[in-house]
mmCIF file of C-alpha atoms in Angstrom:
data_model
loop_
_atom_site.group_PDB
_atom_site.id
_atom_site.type_symbol
_atom_site.label_atom_id
_atom_site.label_comp_id
_atom_site.label_asym_id
_atom_site.label_seq_id
_atom_site.Cartn_x
_atom_site.Cartn_y
_atom_site.Cartn_z
ATOM 1 C CA UNK A 30 -0.796 -11.029 5.619
ATOM 2 C CA UNK A 31 -2.599 -9.906 2.458
ATOM 3 C CA UNK A 32 -2.886 -7.120 -0.036
ATOM 4 C CA UNK A 33 -4.964 -3.978 0.551
ATOM 5 C CA UNK A 34 -5.867 -1.716 -2.286
ATOM 6 C CA UNK A 35 -5.720 2.034 -1.692
ATOM 7 C CA UNK A 36 -9.009 3.641 -2.432
ATOM 8 C CA UNK A 37 -8.808 7.019 -0.701
ATOM 9 C CA UNK A 38 -6.768 10.090 -0.294
ATOM 10 C CA UNK A 39 -4.737 9.474 2.860
ATOM 11 C CA UNK A 40 -2.197 6.596 2.456
ATOM 12 C CA UNK A 41 -1.622 6.427 6.177
ATOM 13 C CA UNK A 42 -5.308 6.078 7.089
ATOM 14 C CA UNK A 43 -6.270 2.296 7.305
ATOM 15 C CA UNK A 44 -9.943 3.189 6.431
ATOM 16 C CA UNK A 45 -8.743 4.341 3.004
ATOM 17 C CA UNK A 46 -7.938 0.780 1.911
ATOM 18 C CA UNK A 47 -9.996 -2.250 1.035
ATOM 19 C CA UNK A 48 -9.045 -5.970 1.345
ATOM 20 C CA UNK A 49 -7.844 -7.599 -1.776
ATOM 21 C CA UNK A 50 -5.560 -7.069 -4.778
ATOM 22 C CA UNK A 51 -6.154 -8.838 -7.995
ATOM 23 C CA UNK A 52 -4.183 -6.806 -10.505
ATOM 24 C CA UNK A 53 -0.411 -6.295 -10.134
ATOM 25 C CA UNK A 54 -0.682 -2.700 -11.214
ATOM 26 C CA UNK A 55 -3.114 0.202 -11.167
ATOM 27 C CA UNK A 56 -3.626 3.055 -13.555
ATOM 28 C CA UNK A 57 -2.759 6.650 -12.601
ATOM 29 C CA UNK A 58 0.166 8.554 -11.435
ATOM 30 C CA UNK A 59 3.033 7.335 -9.356
ATOM 31 C CA UNK A 60 1.231 6.952 -6.009
ATOM 32 C CA UNK A 61 0.438 3.953 -3.795
ATOM 33 C CA UNK A 62 -1.756 1.330 -5.306
ATOM 34 C CA UNK A 63 -1.626 -1.530 -2.781
ATOM 35 C CA UNK A 64 0.231 -2.526 0.359
ATOM 36 C CA UNK A 65 0.998 -5.937 1.749
ATOM 37 C CA UNK A 66 0.501 -6.209 5.521
ATOM 38 C CA UNK A 67 -1.388 -7.875 8.272
ATOM 39 C CA UNK A 68 -4.849 -6.810 9.429
ATOM 40 C CA UNK A 69 -8.467 -7.773 9.157
ATOM 41 C CA UNK A 70 -10.973 -5.468 7.578
ATOM 42 C CA UNK A 71 -8.363 -2.716 7.513
ATOM 43 C CA UNK A 72 -4.595 -3.049 7.170
ATOM 44 C CA UNK A 73 -2.199 -2.644 10.131
ATOM 45 C CA UNK A 74 0.116 0.190 9.014
ATOM 46 C CA UNK A 75 3.099 -0.069 11.248
ATOM 47 C CA UNK A 76 6.489 1.550 11.101
ATOM 48 C CA UNK A 77 7.794 -1.268 8.825
ATOM 49 C CA UNK A 78 5.019 -0.684 6.227
ATOM 50 C CA UNK A 79 5.559 3.115 6.385
ATOM 51 C CA UNK A 80 9.291 2.592 5.658
ATOM 52 C CA UNK A 81 8.399 0.424 2.587
ATOM 53 C CA UNK A 82 5.949 3.160 1.548
ATOM 54 C CA UNK A 83 8.557 5.855 1.749
ATOM 55 C CA UNK A 84 11.152 3.819 -0.035
ATOM 56 C CA UNK A 85 8.737 2.970 -2.954
ATOM 57 C CA UNK A 86 7.599 6.587 -3.312
ATOM 58 C CA UNK A 87 11.189 8.090 -3.099
ATOM 59 C CA UNK A 88 12.661 5.467 -5.498
ATOM 60 C CA UNK A 89 9.536 5.561 -7.786
ATOM 61 C CA UNK A 90 9.645 1.772 -7.729
ATOM 62 C CA UNK A 91 7.344 -0.921 -6.305
ATOM 63 C CA UNK A 92 8.806 -3.258 -3.731
ATOM 64 C CA UNK A 93 7.713 -6.483 -1.910
ATOM 65 C CA UNK A 94 5.145 -4.676 0.365
ATOM 66 C CA UNK A 95 4.125 -1.719 -1.770
ATOM 67 C CA UNK A 96 2.892 -1.449 -5.348
ATOM 68 C CA UNK A 97 2.757 1.903 -7.062
ATOM 69 C CA UNK A 98 0.401 2.980 -9.655
ATOM 70 C CA UNK A 99 1.703 2.769 -13.294
#
């Protein structure tokens, strides 16, 4: 498992992420910055990861699998 940084516009599209996460926060509005999941070149976005994404966005707080932009 590793961090994938969100670089696109569709947070459920694996091709909108790149491998790696070096900074614990990102600038911008309260949207997804990075996700922690399995995968290779692209992340594997399964039901578990989607639940963590929804939780982070609804609570406006990062969690162990999703980091939100500051």
